[in-house]
PDB file of C-alpha atoms in Angstrom:
ATOM      1  CA  ALA A 232       0.000   0.000   0.000  1.00  0.00           C
ATOM      2  CA  MET A 233       2.877   2.410   0.815  1.00  0.00           C
ATOM      3  CA  LEU A 234       4.524   1.695  -2.516  1.00  0.00           C
ATOM      4  CA  ALA A 235       1.289   2.459  -4.365  1.00  0.00           C
ATOM      5  CA  LEU A 236       0.916   5.734  -2.441  1.00  0.00           C
ATOM      6  CA  ARG A 237       4.500   6.788  -3.249  1.00  0.00           C
ATOM      7  CA  LEU A 238       3.969   5.961  -6.926  1.00  0.00           C
ATOM      8  CA  ARG A 239       0.716   7.946  -6.941  1.00  0.00           C
ATOM      9  CA  ARG A 240       2.467  10.885  -5.232  1.00  0.00           C
ATOM     10  CA  GLN A 241       5.240  10.852  -7.850  1.00  0.00           C
ATOM     11  CA  GLN A 242       2.640  10.778 -10.622  1.00  0.00           C
ATOM     12  CA  LEU A 243       0.788  13.716  -9.065  1.00  0.00           C
ATOM     13  CA  GLU A 244       4.009  15.687  -8.623  1.00  0.00           C
ATOM     14  CA  ALA A 245       4.950  15.054 -12.256  1.00  0.00           C
ATOM     15  CA  LEU A 246       1.457  16.089 -13.335  1.00  0.00           C
ATOM     16  CA  LEU A 247       1.671  19.220 -11.200  1.00  0.00           C
ATOM     17  CA  HIS A 248       5.036  20.068 -12.754  1.00  0.00           C
ATOM     18  CA  ARG A 249       3.633  19.579 -16.292  1.00  0.00           C
ATOM     19  CA  MET A 250       0.593  21.707 -15.445  1.00  0.00           C
ATOM     20  CA  ARG A 251       2.758  24.527 -14.071  1.00  0.00           C
ATOM     21  CA  THR A 252       4.892  24.387 -17.199  1.00  0.00           C
ATOM     22  CA  GLU A 253       1.750  24.489 -19.349  1.00  0.00           C
ATOM     23  CA  VAL A 254       0.360  27.423 -17.343  1.00  0.00           C
ATOM     24  CA  SER A 255       3.630  29.305 -17.757  1.00  0.00           C
ATOM     25  CA  SER A 256       3.617  28.587 -21.482  1.00  0.00           C
ATOM     26  CA  SER A 257      -0.015  29.686 -21.777  1.00  0.00           C
ATOM     27  CA  GLU A 258       0.708  32.891 -19.866  1.00  0.00           C
ATOM     28  CA  SER A 259       3.585  33.656 -22.228  1.00  0.00           C
ATOM     29  CA  PHE A 260       1.348  32.975 -25.212  1.00  0.00           C
ATOM     30  CA  ALA A 261      -1.376  35.190 -23.744  1.00  0.00           C
ATOM     31  CA  ALA A 262       1.108  38.027 -23.171  1.00  0.00           C
ATOM     32  CA  GLU A 263       2.430  37.695 -26.712  1.00  0.00           C
ATOM     33  CA  THR A 264      -1.120  37.638 -28.077  1.00  0.00           C
ATOM     34  CA  ARG A 265      -2.060  40.748 -26.078  1.00  0.00           C
ATOM     35  CA  SER A 266       1.011  42.499 -27.447  1.00  0.00           C
ATOM     36  CA  GLN A 267       0.108  41.501 -31.002  1.00  0.00           C
ATOM     37  CA  VAL A 268      -3.488  42.690 -30.500  1.00  0.00           C
ATOM     38  CA  GLY A 269      -2.131  46.021 -29.270  1.00  0.00           C
ATOM     39  CA  ARG A 270       0.086  46.374 -32.332  1.00  0.00           C
ATOM     40  CA  LEU A 271      -2.793  45.473 -34.641  1.00  0.00           C
ATOM     41  CA  GLU A 272      -5.079  47.960 -32.931  1.00  0.00           C
ATOM     42  CA  GLY A 273      -2.415  50.614 -33.442  1.00  0.00           C
ATOM     43  CA  LEU A 274      -2.165  49.711 -37.116  1.00  0.00           C
ATOM     44  CA  LEU A 275      -5.937  49.785 -37.399  1.00  0.00           C
ATOM     45  CA  ALA A 276      -6.045  53.254 -35.859  1.00  0.00           C
ATOM     46  CA  GLU A 277      -3.361  54.460 -38.280  1.00  0.00           C
ATOM     47  CA  GLU A 278      -5.229  53.006 -41.248  1.00  0.00           C
ATOM     48  CA  ARG A 279      -8.463  54.630 -40.076  1.00  0.00           C
ATOM     49  CA  GLN A 280      -6.681  57.985 -39.919  1.00  0.00           C
ATOM     50  CA  ARG A 281      -5.269  57.434 -43.396  1.00  0.00           C
ATOM     51  CA  TYR A 282      -8.722  56.485 -44.624  1.00  0.00           C
ATOM     52  CA  LEU A 283     -10.258  59.646 -43.123  1.00  0.00           C
ATOM     53  CA  ARG A 284      -7.530  61.814 -44.663  1.00  0.00           C
ATOM     54  CA  CYS A 285      -8.136  60.213 -48.071  1.00  0.00           C
ATOM     55  CA  GLU A 286     -11.880  60.720 -47.691  1.00  0.00           C
ATOM     56  CA  ALA A 287     -11.331  64.406 -46.923  1.00  0.00           C
ATOM     57  CA  GLU A 288      -8.954  64.723 -49.856  1.00  0.00           C
ATOM     58  CA  ASN A 289     -11.441  62.995 -52.140  1.00  0.00           C
ATOM     59  CA  GLU A 290     -14.143  65.378 -51.011  1.00  0.00           C
ATOM     60  CA  SER A 291     -11.847  68.300 -51.793  1.00  0.00           C
ATOM     61  CA  LEU A 292     -11.158  66.842 -55.230  1.00  0.00           C
ATOM     62  CA  ARG A 293     -14.895  66.415 -55.827  1.00  0.00           C
ATOM     63  CA  CYS A 294     -15.478  70.050 -54.904  1.00  0.00           C
ATOM     64  CA  LEU A 295     -12.606  71.148 -57.142  1.00  0.00           C
ATOM     65  CA  ALA A 296     -13.908  69.046 -60.029  1.00  0.00           C
ATOM     66  CA  ALA A 297     -17.399  70.455 -59.524  1.00  0.00           C
ATOM     67  CA  SER A 298     -16.114  74.043 -59.466  1.00  0.00           C
ATOM     68  CA  ARG A 299     -14.018  73.436 -62.582  1.00  0.00           C
ATOM     69  CA  ALA A 300     -16.939  71.756 -64.287  1.00  0.00           C
ATOM     70  CA  SER A 301     -19.157  74.744 -63.512  1.00  0.00           C
ATOM     71  CA  SER A 302     -16.488  77.182 -64.765  1.00  0.00           C
ATOM     72  CA  THR A 303     -16.090  75.046 -67.904  1.00  0.00           C
ATOM     73  CA  SER A 304     -19.837  75.148 -68.465  1.00  0.00           C
ATOM     74  CA  ARG A 305     -19.804  78.933 -67.965  1.00  0.00           C
ATOM     75  CA  ALA A 306     -16.998  79.143 -70.534  1.00  0.00           C
ATOM     76  CA  ARG A 307     -19.054  77.055 -72.956  1.00  0.00           C
ATOM     77  CA  LEU A 308     -21.973  79.423 -72.421  1.00  0.00           C
ATOM     78  CA  GLY A 309     -19.636  82.234 -73.484  1.00  0.00           C
ATOM     79  CA  VAL A 310     -18.789  80.269 -76.647  1.00  0.00           C
ATOM     80  CA  SER A 311     -22.441  79.660 -77.470  1.00  0.00           C
ATOM     81  CA  ALA A 312     -23.253  83.269 -76.680  1.00  0.00           C
ATOM     82  CA  GLU A 313     -20.669  84.253 -79.287  1.00  0.00           C
ATOM     83  CA  SER A 314     -22.971  83.056 -82.029  1.00  0.00           C
ATOM     84  CA  GLY A 315     -25.707  85.212 -80.523  1.00  0.00           C
ATOM     85  CA  SER A 316     -23.525  88.318 -81.077  1.00  0.00           C
ATOM     86  CA  PHE A 317     -22.143  88.341 -77.523  1.00  0.00           C
ATOM     87  CA  GLY A 318     -18.395  88.723 -76.994  1.00  0.00           C
ATOM     88  CA  ALA A 319     -16.085  85.690 -77.047  1.00  0.00           C
ATOM     89  CA  GLY A 320     -15.959  83.815 -73.757  1.00  0.00           C
ATOM     90  CA  PRO A 321     -12.873  82.660 -71.937  1.00  0.00           C
ATOM     91  CA  GLY A 322     -13.323  79.103 -73.246  1.00  0.00           C
ATOM     92  CA  SER A 323     -13.311  79.997 -76.920  1.00  0.00           C
ATOM     93  CA  GLY A 324     -10.609  78.802 -79.251  1.00  0.00           C
ATOM     94  CA  SER A 325      -7.926  76.265 -78.322  1.00  0.00           C
ATOM     95  CA  GLY A 326      -8.123  76.966 -74.582  1.00  0.00           C
ATOM     96  CA  SER A 327     -11.080  74.599 -73.987  1.00  0.00           C
ATOM     97  CA  GLY A 328      -8.978  71.562 -74.922  1.00  0.00           C
ATOM     98  CA  SER A 329      -6.742  72.088 -71.879  1.00  0.00           C
ATOM     99  CA  GLY A 330      -9.861  72.398 -69.680  1.00  0.00           C
ATOM    100  CA  ASP A 331     -11.078  69.022 -70.937  1.00  0.00           C
ATOM    101  CA  ALA A 332      -7.641  67.536 -70.308  1.00  0.00           C
ATOM    102  CA  SER A 333      -7.572  68.872 -66.736  1.00  0.00           C
ATOM    103  CA  VAL A 334     -11.080  67.529 -66.083  1.00  0.00           C
ATOM    104  CA  ALA A 335     -10.013  64.162 -67.477  1.00  0.00           C
ATOM    105  CA  SER A 336      -6.901  64.157 -65.309  1.00  0.00           C
ATOM    106  CA  LEU A 337      -9.005  65.087 -62.268  1.00  0.00           C
ATOM    107  CA  ARG A 338     -11.376  62.228 -63.014  1.00  0.00           C
ATOM    108  CA  GLN A 339      -8.449  59.833 -63.284  1.00  0.00           C
ATOM    109  CA  GLU A 340      -7.099  61.116 -59.981  1.00  0.00           C
ATOM    110  CA  ILE A 341     -10.512  60.715 -58.358  1.00  0.00           C
ATOM    111  CA  GLU A 342     -10.804  57.151 -59.688  1.00  0.00           C
ATOM    112  CA  ARG A 343      -7.306  56.394 -58.411  1.00  0.00           C
ATOM    113  CA  ARG A 344      -8.213  57.781 -55.002  1.00  0.00           C
ATOM    114  CA  TYR A 345     -11.434  55.762 -54.900  1.00  0.00           C
ATOM    115  CA  ALA A 346      -9.408  52.643 -55.657  1.00  0.00           C
ATOM    116  CA  GLN A 347      -6.972  53.590 -52.905  1.00  0.00           C
ATOM    117  CA  VAL A 348      -9.851  54.129 -50.466  1.00  0.00           C
ATOM    118  CA  GLY A 349     -11.207  50.709 -51.436  1.00  0.00           C
ATOM    119  CA  GLU A 350      -7.827  49.135 -50.746  1.00  0.00           C
ATOM    120  CA  LEU A 351      -7.569  50.926 -47.409  1.00  0.00           C
ATOM    121  CA  ASP A 352     -11.062  49.793 -46.508  1.00  0.00           C
ATOM    122  CA  ALA A 353     -10.185  46.183 -47.341  1.00  0.00           C
ATOM    123  CA  GLU A 354      -6.987  46.452 -45.273  1.00  0.00           C
ATOM    124  CA  GLN A 355      -8.926  47.958 -42.369  1.00  0.00           C
ATOM    125  CA  GLN A 356     -11.434  45.116 -42.550  1.00  0.00           C
ATOM    126  CA  ARG A 357      -8.631  42.533 -42.654  1.00  0.00           C
ATOM    127  CA  LEU A 358      -6.947  44.115 -39.633  1.00  0.00           C
ATOM    128  CA  SER A 359     -10.256  44.226 -37.744  1.00  0.00           C
ATOM    129  CA  GLU A 360     -10.833  40.549 -38.445  1.00  0.00           C
ATOM    130  CA  GLU A 361      -7.287  39.700 -37.339  1.00  0.00           C
ATOM    131  CA  ALA A 362      -7.715  41.703 -34.118  1.00  0.00           C
ATOM    132  CA  SER A 363     -11.021  39.941 -33.481  1.00  0.00           C
ATOM    133  CA  ARG A 364      -9.412  36.531 -34.096  1.00  0.00           C
ATOM    134  CA  LEU A 365      -6.587  37.347 -31.701  1.00  0.00           C
ATOM    135  CA  ARG A 366      -9.009  38.601 -29.034  1.00  0.00           C
ATOM    136  CA  SER A 367     -10.970  35.355 -29.214  1.00  0.00           C
ATOM    137  CA  ALA A 368      -7.728  33.339 -29.011  1.00  0.00           C
ATOM    138  CA  LEU A 369      -6.757  35.387 -25.980  1.00  0.00           C
ATOM    139  CA  ARG A 370     -10.146  34.758 -24.364  1.00  0.00           C
ATOM    140  CA  ARG A 371      -9.849  31.033 -25.065  1.00  0.00           C
ATOM    141  CA  SER A 372      -6.365  30.869 -23.554  1.00  0.00           C
ATOM    142  CA  SER A 373      -7.531  32.930 -20.563  1.00  0.00           C
ATOM    143  CA  ALA A 374     -10.511  30.623 -20.107  1.00  0.00           C
ATOM    144  CA  ARG A 375      -8.151  27.631 -20.103  1.00  0.00           C
ATOM    145  CA  LEU A 376      -6.018  29.286 -17.451  1.00  0.00           C
ATOM    146  CA  ALA A 377      -8.902  30.286 -15.169  1.00  0.00           C
ATOM    147  CA  PRO A 378      -9.695  26.819 -13.684  1.00  0.00           C
ATOM    148  CA  VAL A 379      -6.003  26.108 -13.024  1.00  0.00           C
ATOM    149  CA  ALA A 380      -5.314  29.347 -11.131  1.00  0.00           C
TER     150      ALA A 380
END
């Protein structure tokens, strides 16, 4: 009976040692995961700021394009008024071709910015999903540690 008790005690001590090692390993993993979540949240915040700056810039470009479009249409009114015996407008002659080119370049820039915003949005979503995945992994590892402690 004494031999069986000693054997059982050794088994329990070995199990206790393994459990403490596992707890230590899990705590290290949890700390590393928390650190990674913090870094990802920082990246997410940076990307959100970038996204907001791009949105503001896009809005400015839209306003600029709208103001140029309205000035181009006013210039065209001057050209059409020319046939009605009004004076020549600022858009008459070869000057209107450069206005069309600048509008086209603005449209290309706007499209490029929209694509960039889409990419930033996708990156933000990916980072949010990664942060969520890491939070759930952290909760799972914390839940595993709770009964042991």
